[in-house]
Coordinates of C-alpha atoms in Angstrom, one line a residue:
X1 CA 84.1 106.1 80.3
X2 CA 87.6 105.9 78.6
X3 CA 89.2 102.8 78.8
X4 CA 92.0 104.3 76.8
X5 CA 95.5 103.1 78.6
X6 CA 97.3 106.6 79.7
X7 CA 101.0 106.3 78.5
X8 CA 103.8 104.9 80.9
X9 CA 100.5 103.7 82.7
X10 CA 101.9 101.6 86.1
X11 CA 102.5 97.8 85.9
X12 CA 100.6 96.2 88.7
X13 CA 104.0 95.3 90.6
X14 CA 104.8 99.1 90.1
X15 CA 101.7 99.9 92.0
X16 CA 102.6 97.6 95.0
X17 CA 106.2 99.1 95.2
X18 CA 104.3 102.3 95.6
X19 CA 102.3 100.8 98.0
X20 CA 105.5 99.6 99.8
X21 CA 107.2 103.4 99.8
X22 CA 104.2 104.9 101.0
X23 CA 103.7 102.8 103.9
X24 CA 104.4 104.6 107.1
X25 CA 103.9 108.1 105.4
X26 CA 100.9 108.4 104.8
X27 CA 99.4 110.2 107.7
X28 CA 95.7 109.7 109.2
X29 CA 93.9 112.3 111.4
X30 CA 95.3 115.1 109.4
X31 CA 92.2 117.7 110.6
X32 CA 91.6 120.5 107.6
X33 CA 92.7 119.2 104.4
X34 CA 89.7 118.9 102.6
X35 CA 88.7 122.8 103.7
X36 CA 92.7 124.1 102.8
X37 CA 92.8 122.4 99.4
X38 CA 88.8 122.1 98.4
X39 CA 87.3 125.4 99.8
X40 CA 87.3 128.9 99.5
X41 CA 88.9 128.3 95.7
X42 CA 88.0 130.0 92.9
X43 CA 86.3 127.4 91.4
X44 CA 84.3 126.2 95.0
X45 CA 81.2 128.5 93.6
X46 CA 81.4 126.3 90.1
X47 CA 80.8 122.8 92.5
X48 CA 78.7 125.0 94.7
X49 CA 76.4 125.8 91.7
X50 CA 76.1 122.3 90.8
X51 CA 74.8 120.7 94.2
X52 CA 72.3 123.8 94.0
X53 CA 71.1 124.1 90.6
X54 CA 67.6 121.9 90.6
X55 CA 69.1 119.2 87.7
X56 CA 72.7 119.2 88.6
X57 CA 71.6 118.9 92.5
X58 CA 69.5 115.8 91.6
X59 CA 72.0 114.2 89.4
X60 CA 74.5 115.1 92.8
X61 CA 72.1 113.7 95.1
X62 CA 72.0 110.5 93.3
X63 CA 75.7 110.0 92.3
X64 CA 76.0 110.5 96.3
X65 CA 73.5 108.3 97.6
X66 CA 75.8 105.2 94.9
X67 CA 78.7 105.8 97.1
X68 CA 77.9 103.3 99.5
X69 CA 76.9 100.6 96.3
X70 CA 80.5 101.0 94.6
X71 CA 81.5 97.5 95.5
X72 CA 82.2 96.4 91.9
X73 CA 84.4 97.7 89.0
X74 CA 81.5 97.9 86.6
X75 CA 79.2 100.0 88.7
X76 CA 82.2 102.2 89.3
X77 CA 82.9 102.7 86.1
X78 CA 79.6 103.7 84.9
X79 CA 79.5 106.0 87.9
X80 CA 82.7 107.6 87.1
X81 CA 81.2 108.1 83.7
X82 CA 78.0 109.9 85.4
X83 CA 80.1 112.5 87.2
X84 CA 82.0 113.0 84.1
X85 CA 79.3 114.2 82.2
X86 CA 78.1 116.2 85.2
X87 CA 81.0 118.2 86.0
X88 CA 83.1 118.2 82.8
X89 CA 82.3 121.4 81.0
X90 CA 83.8 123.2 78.3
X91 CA 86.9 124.3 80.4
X92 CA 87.6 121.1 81.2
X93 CA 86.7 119.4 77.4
X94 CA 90.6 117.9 77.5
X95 CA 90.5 115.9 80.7
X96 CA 89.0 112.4 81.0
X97 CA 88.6 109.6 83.3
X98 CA 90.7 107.0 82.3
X99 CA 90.7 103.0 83.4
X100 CA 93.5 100.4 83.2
X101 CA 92.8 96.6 84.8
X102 CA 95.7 95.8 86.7
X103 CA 94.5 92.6 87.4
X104 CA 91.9 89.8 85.9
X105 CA 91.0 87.3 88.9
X106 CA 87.5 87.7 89.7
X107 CA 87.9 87.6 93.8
X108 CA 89.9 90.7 93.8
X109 CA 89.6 93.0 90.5
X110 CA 91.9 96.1 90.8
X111 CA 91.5 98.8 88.3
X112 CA 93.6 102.2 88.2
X113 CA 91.4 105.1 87.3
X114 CA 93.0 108.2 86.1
X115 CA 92.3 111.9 85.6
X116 CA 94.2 112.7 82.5
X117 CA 94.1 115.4 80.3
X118 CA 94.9 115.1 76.3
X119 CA 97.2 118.1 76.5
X120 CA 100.2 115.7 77.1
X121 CA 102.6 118.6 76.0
X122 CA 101.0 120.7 79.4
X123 CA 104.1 121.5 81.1
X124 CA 102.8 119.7 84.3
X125 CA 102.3 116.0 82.6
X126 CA 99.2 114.2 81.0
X127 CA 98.4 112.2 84.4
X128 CA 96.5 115.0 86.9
X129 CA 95.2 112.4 89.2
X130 CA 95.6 108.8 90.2
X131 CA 93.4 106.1 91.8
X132 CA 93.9 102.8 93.0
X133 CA 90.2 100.5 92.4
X134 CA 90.4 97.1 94.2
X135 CA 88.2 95.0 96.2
X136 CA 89.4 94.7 99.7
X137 CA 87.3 92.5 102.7
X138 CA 89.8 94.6 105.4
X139 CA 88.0 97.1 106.8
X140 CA 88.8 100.7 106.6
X141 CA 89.6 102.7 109.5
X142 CA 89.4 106.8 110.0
X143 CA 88.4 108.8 112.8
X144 CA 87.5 111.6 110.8
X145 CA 86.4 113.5 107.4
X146 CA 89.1 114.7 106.5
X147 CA 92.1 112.2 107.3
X148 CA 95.0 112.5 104.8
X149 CA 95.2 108.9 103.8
X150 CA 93.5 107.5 100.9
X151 CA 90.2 108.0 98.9
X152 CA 87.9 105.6 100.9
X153 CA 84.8 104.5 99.6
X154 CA 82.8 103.0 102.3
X155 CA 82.2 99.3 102.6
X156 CA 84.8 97.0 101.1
X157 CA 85.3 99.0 98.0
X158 CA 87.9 101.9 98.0
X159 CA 90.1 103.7 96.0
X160 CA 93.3 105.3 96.9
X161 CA 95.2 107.6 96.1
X162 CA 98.2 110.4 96.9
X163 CA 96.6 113.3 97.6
X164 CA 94.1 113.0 100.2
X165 CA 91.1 111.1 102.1
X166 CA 87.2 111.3 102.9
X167 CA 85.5 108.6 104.7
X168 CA 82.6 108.5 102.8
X169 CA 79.5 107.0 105.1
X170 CA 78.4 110.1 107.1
X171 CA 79.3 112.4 104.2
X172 CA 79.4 110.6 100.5
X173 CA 78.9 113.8 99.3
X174 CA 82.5 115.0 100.0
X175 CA 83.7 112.6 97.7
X176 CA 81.7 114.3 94.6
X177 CA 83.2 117.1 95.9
X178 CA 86.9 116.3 96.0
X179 CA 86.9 114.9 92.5
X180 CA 84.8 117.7 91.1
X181 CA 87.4 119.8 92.8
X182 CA 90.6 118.1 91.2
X183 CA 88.9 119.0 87.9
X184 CA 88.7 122.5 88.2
X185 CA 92.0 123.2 90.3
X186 CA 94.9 124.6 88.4
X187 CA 98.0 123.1 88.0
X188 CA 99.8 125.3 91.2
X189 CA 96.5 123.7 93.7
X190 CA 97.1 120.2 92.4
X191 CA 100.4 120.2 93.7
X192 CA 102.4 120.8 90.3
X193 CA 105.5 122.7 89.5
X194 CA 104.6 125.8 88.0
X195 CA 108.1 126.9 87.6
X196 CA 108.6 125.3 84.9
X197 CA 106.7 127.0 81.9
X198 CA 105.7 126.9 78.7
X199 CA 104.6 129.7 76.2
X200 CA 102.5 127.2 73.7
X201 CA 101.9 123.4 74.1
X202 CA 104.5 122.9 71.5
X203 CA 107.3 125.2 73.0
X204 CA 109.9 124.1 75.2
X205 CA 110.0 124.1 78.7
X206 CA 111.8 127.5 80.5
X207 CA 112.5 128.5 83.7
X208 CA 112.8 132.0 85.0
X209 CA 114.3 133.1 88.0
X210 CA 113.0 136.4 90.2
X211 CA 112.0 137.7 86.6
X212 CA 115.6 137.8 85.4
X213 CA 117.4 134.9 83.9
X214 CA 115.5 132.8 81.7
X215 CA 116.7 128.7 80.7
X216 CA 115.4 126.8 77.8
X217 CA 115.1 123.3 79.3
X218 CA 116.0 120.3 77.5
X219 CA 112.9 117.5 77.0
X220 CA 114.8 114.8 78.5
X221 CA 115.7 114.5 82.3
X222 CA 119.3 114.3 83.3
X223 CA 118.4 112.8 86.5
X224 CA 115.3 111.8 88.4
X225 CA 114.7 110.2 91.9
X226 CA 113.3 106.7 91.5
X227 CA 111.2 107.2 94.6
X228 CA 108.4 109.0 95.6
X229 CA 109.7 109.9 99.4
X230 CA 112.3 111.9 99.5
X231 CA 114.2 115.0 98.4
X232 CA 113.0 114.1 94.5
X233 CA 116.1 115.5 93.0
X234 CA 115.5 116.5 89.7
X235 CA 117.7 118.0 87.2
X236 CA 117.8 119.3 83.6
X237 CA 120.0 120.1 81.0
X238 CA 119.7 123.8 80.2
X239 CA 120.8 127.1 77.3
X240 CA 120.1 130.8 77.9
X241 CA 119.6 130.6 74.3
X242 CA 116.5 128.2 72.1
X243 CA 118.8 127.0 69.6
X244 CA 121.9 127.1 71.5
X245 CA 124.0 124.1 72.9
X246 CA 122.8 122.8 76.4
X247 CA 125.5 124.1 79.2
X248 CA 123.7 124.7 82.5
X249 CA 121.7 122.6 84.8
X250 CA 119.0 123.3 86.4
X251 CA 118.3 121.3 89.5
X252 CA 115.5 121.1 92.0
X253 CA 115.2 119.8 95.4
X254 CA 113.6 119.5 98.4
X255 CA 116.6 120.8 100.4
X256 CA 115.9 121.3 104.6
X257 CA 114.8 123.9 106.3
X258 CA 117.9 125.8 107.2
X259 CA 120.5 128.2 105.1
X260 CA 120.8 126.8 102.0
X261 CA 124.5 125.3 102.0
X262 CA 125.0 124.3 98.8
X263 CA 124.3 128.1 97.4
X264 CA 126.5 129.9 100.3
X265 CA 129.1 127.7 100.0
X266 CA 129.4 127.8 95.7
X267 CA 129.2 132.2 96.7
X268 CA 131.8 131.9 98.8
X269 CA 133.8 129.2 96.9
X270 CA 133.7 131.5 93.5
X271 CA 134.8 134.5 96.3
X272 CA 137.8 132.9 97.5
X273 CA 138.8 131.9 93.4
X274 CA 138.3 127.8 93.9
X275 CA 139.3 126.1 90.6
X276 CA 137.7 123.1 89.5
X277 CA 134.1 123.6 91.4
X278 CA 130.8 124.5 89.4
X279 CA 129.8 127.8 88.8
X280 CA 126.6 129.5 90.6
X281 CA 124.3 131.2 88.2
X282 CA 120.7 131.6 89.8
X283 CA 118.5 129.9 92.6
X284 CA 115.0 130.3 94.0
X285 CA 113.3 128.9 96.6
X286 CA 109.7 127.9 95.5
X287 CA 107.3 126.3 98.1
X288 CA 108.0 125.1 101.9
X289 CA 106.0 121.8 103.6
X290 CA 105.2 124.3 106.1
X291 CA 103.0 126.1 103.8
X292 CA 101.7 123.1 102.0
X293 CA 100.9 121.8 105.6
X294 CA 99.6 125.3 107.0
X295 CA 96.3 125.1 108.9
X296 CA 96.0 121.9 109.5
X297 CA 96.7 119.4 112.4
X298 CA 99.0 116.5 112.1
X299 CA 99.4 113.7 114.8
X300 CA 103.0 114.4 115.1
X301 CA 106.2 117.0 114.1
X302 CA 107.8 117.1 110.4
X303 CA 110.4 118.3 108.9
X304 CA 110.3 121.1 107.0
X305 CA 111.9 121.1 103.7
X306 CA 111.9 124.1 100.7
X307 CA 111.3 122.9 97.3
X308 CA 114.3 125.1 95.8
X309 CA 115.7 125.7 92.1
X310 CA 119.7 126.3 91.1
X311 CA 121.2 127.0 88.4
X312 CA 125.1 125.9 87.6
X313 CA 127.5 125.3 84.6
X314 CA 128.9 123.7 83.6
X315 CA 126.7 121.1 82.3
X316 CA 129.4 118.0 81.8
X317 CA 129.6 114.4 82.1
X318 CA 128.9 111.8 84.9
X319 CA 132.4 110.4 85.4
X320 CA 131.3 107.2 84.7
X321 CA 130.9 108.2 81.2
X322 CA 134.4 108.7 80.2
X323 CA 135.6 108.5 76.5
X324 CA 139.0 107.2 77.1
X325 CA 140.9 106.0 80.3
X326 CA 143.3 108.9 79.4
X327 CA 140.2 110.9 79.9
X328 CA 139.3 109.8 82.9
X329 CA 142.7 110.1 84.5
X330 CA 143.2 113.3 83.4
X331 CA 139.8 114.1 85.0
X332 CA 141.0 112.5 88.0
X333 CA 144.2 114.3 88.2
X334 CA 142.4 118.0 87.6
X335 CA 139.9 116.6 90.7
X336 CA 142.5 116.5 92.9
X337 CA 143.8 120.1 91.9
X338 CA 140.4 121.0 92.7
X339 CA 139.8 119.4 95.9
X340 CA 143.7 121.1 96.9
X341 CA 142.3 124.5 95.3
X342 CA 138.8 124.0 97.5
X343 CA 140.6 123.3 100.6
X344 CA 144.0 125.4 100.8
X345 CA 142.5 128.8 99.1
X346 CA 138.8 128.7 99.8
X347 CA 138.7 126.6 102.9
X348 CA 136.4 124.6 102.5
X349 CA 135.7 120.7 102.5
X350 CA 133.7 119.0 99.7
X351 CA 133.0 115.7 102.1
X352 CA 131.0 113.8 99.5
X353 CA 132.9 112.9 96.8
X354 CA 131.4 110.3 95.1
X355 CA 130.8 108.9 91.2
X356 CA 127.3 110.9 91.6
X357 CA 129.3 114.5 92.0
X358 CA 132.2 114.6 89.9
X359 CA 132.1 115.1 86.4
X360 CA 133.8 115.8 83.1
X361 CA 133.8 119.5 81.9
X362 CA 133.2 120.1 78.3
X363 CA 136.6 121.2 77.0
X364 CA 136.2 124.9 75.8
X365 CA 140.2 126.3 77.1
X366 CA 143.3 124.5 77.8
X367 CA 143.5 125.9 81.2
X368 CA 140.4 124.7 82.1
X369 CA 139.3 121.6 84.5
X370 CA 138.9 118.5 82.7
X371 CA 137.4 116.8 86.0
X372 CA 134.8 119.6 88.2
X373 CA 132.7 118.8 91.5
X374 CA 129.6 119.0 92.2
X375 CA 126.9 119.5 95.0
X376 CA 127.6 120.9 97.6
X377 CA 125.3 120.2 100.2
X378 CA 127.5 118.6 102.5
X379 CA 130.4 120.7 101.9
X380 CA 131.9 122.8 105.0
X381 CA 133.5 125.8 105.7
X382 CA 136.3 125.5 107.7
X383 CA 135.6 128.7 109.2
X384 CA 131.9 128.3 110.4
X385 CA 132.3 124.7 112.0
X386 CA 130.3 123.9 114.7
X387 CA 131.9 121.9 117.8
X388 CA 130.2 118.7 116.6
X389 CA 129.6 117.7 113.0
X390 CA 127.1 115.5 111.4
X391 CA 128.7 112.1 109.7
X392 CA 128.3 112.9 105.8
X393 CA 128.9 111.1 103.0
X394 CA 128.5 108.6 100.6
X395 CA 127.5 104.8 100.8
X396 CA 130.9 103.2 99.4
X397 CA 133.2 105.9 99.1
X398 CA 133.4 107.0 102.6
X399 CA 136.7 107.4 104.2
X400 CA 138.0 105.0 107.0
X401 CA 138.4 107.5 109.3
X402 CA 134.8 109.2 108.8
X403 CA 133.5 105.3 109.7
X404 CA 135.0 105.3 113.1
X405 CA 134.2 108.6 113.5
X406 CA 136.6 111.4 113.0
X407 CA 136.2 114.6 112.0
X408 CA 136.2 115.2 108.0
X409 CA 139.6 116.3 106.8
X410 CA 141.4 117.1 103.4
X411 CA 142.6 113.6 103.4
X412 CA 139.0 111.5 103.4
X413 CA 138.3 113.8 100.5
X414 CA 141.4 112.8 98.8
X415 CA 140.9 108.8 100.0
X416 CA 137.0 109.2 98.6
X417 CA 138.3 110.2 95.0
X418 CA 140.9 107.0 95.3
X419 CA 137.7 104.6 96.3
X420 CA 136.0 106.3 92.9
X421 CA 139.4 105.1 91.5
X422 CA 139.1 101.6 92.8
X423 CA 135.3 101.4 91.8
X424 CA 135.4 102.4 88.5
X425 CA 138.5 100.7 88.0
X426 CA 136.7 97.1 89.5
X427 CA 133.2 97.4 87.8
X428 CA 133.4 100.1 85.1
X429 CA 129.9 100.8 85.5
X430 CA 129.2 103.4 82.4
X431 CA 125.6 103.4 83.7
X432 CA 125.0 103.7 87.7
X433 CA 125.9 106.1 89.7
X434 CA 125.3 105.0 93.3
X435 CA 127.3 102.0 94.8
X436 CA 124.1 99.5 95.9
X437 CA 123.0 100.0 92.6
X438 CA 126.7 99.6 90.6
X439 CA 126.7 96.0 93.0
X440 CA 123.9 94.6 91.6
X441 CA 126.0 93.4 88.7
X442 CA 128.8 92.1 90.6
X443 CA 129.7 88.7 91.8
X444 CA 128.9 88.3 95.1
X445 CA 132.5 87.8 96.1
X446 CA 133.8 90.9 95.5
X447 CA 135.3 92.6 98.2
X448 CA 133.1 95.9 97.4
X449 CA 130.3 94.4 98.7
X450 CA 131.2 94.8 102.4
X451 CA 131.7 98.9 102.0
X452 CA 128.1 99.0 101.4
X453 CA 126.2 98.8 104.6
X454 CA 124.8 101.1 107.4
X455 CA 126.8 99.4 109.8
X456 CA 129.6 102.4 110.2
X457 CA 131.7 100.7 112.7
X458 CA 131.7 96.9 110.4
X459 CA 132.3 98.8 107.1
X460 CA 135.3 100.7 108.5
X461 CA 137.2 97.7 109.9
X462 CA 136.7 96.1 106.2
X463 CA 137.5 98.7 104.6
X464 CA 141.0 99.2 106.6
X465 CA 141.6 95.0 105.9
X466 CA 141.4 96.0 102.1
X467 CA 143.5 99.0 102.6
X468 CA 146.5 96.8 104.0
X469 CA 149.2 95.7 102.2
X470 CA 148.2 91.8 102.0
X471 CA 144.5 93.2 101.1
X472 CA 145.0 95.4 98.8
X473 CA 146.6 93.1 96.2
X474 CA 143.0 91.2 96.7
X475 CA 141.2 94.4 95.7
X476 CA 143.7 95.1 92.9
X477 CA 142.6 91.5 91.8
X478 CA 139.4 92.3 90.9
X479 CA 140.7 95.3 88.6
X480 CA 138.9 94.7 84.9
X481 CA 140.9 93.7 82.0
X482 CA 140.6 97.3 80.7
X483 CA 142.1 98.5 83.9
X484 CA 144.4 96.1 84.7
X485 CA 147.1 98.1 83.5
X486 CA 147.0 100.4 86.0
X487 CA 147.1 98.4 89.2
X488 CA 150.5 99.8 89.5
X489 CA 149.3 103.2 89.7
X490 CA 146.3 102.1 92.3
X491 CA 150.1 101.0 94.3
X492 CA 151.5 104.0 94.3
X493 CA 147.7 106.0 95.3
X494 CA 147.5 103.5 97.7
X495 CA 151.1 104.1 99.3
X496 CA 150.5 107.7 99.3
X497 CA 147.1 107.8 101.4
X498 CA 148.2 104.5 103.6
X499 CA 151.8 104.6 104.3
X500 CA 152.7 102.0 107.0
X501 CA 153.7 103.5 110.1
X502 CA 154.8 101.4 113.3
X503 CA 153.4 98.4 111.3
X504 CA 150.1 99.6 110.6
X505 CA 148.2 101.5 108.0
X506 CA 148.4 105.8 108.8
X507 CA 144.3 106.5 108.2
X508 CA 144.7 109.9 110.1
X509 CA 145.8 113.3 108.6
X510 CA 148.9 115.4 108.5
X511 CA 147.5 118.5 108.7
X512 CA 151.5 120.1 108.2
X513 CA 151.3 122.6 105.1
X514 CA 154.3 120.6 103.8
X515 CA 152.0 117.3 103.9
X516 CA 149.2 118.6 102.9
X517 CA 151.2 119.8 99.4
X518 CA 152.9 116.2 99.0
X519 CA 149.5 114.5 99.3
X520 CA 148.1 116.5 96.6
X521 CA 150.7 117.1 94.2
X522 CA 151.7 113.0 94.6
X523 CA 148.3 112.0 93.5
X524 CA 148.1 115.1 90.9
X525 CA 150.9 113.6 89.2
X526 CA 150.5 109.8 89.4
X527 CA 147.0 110.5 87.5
X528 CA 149.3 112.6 85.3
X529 CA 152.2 110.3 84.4
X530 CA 149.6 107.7 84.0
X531 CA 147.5 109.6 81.3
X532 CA 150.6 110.3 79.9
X533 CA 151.8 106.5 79.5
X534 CA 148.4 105.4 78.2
X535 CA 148.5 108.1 75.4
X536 CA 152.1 107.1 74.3

């Protein structure tokens, strides 16, 4: 057996943060996986074959009968090795078992054992399957065959894994089965995109959508979740054309089961002439957990989510990643013309703006936005809302008013921007994008820290003690050198989207046409005169 390390192969504290995600979703008594995903295939006869066939059944029977005597690495090992020179035939001559020690002390030896095949340029990745090898004195519980939890070898020896579970003492044989089975399944069974495609191992990566429009994908990921729970956002840079310069991305998602809000809303955005939003080229919805999950019995509800694919341009900048500060003001002043175009001709509400969604456009006409938003999956349309919202947004730049719970107005998009303002303008963080993550480098007196929390109620009330006069001056003491120049425009935002009214702070929104126009065009043009004075 291959003791060759797979590349990016998981540190050991890796391993236990996965460990640490998985826990509490990983579900047991899960009745009908092992017949869904290992039966009825077009490659059960091949596995069928082998536990009938006079040699291969004896080699079977005995590799079945070790089960129960896996309790140390090196027995596993060598029986890994058996199976692999069982099952592994000339269709499978570039996958191998792999092993990587994860840790040394004799009590407790952990090993990871991987399936990997020496095609690393396969569209779907060089790692096909993944064990966990450890000694373990707890026992294992299971009430059944075919529980969805880990690979279990019986005794004190397991191995786990993220795909699926036998308990091995009535049946060892299943678990010849299920790894013969992850051999032979293509990349669609074992769970990996196939909508991404290549034409030769040395081509790059496309994407076609309903047989129409075709993307060239860029090698390198513009953004990947850094969890394994979750709605795994994913998104590439993009070209209709091989050679030609990246300007689309293409992003997928796990989005919820429902209308897709993010692609109605850019169709009806685009309809209604919005400036300043991405453009909707193509999308696809790909797989549902329902269907993954079909025929088979789990101990309580889920929600159902669509693994879906868009397509937008343009393909920009993260915000964060601005050239100049002239730059970035500019971009700030062309987002507020588009949050005014968004709201006032297409009627609809962005209500997550955030350093994550806005970006800067690529400049290709002089009339064009230097500063465009982005997802839309919590935007509204203002003439489909339902009599009670979900709270939406962003941890950080959430409005004051959308903490204590009001309904989400023109005016907590506008004070969201302002908050990208004040972060940007505090940390100038070129490299994060979320707020948690932007605070780990910050002293832990900064005032920022308090936005951060999913106490709604606290947050607000800090928030609104920064946002008054006396506080403010401490927020705009925690400006940057490089942006300490422009505390006085921070003043004059600030005055805009707080006047004092009856002594207090206004956080609430004057819906007045006039208003609405003043609030806009103020901010539009501090941004503006700002850029302006920087440049001269």
């Amino acid at each position: 057996m291959s003791s060759i390390t797979p590349p990016h192969a998981p540190t050991e504290a890796a391993l236990e943060s996965l460990r640490d995600e998985l826990k509490g979703n990983m579900l047991p008594n899960v009745h009908g996986f092992f017949a869904k995903y290992f039966e009825g295939k077009s490659w059960s006869t091949v596995t069928q074959n082998k536990f009938q066939e006079t040699t291969s059944a004896n080699m079977v029977g005995k590799l079945s009968a070790r089960v129960p005597d896996l309790a140390h690495l090196d027995v596993l090992v060598e029986w890994l090795a058996e199976f692999q020179t069982l099952f592994f035939g000339v269709d499978q001559a570039n996958l191998r078992f792999c092993s990587q020690p994860l840790s040394n002390t004799s009590s407790t030896p952990k090993t990871a054992i991987y399936l990997e095949t020496s095609d690393v340029q396969s569209a779907a990745g060089s790692i096909r399957v993944f064990g966990e090898f450890h000694l373990d004195s707890a026992p294992v519980t299971a009430d059944d065959d075919d529980d969805i939890l880990r690979f279990c070898f019986c005794g004190p020896a397991r191995v786990q894994g993220p795909v699926g579970s036998m308990l091995c003492p009535r049946k060892p044989d299943l678990l010849v089965r299920a790894l013969a089975g992850y051999t032979l399944m293509t990349d669609e069974e074992a769970g990996f995109n196939t909508f991404v495609k290549r034409r030769t191992p040395e081509s790059d990566s496309y994407v076609t959508f309903h047989q129409s429009h075709t993307f060239r994908l860029r090698p390198e990921l513009m953004a990947t979740a850094d969890y394994i729970v979750g709605p795994g956002t994913t998104c590439y840079a993009a070209s209709t054309q091989t050679a030609g310069e990246p300007d689309t991305v293409i992003k997928f998602s796990w989005r919820e089961d429902q209308e897709p809000t993010e692609v109605r809303l850019l169709k009806l955005a685009h309809e209604r002439n919005a400036w300043g939003v991405i453009q909707l080229l193509d999308h696809q919805d790909l797989v549902s957990v329902a269907h993954l999950r079909q025929e088979m019995g789990f101990p309580r509800p889920f929600a159902n989510r669509i693994l879906s694919c868009v397509a937008t341009t343009p393909l920009g900048r993260p915000i964060r990643q601005f050239a100049s500060i002239p730059e970035l003001l500019e971009a700030l002043r062309d987002l507020v013309r588009a949050l005014r175009s968004l709201y006032v001709k297409a009627r609809i509400l962005h209500r997550d703006v955030a350093i994550k969604n806005l970006i800067i456009a690529p400049h290709r006409s002089a009339d064009g936005p230097k500063g465009v938003l982005l997802d839309f999956n919590f935007a509204l349309d203002l003439d489909n809302v339902r009599p009670v919202e979900p709270m939406v947004g962003s941890d950080g730049f959430m409005a004051i008013g959308i903490l204590s719970g009001q309904r989400h107005t023109y005016r907590h998009d506008l004070e969201s921007l302002f908050y990208v303002f004040l972060w940007i303008a505090i940390a100038n963080d070129g490299v994060h994008d979320e707020a948690n993550d932007i605070l780990e480098d910050m002293p832990k007196t900064s005032r920022l820290w308090k936005w951060c929390s999913m106490d709604f109620g606290a947050v607000g009330r800090d928030k609104a003690a920064d946002m008054s006069p006396e506080g403010f001056e401490g927020i705009l003491d925690e400006f940057c050198s490089d942006f300490a120049p422009l505390r006085g425009l921070a003043r004059e935002l600030h005055a805009l989207l707080f006047p004092v009214r009856q002594g207090k702070i206004f956080t609430g929104t004057d819906t007045d046409p006039v208003a609405v126009e003043r609030l806009h065009d103020g901010m539009a043009d501090a941004f503006n005169r700002s850029a302006l004075a920087f440049q001269g």
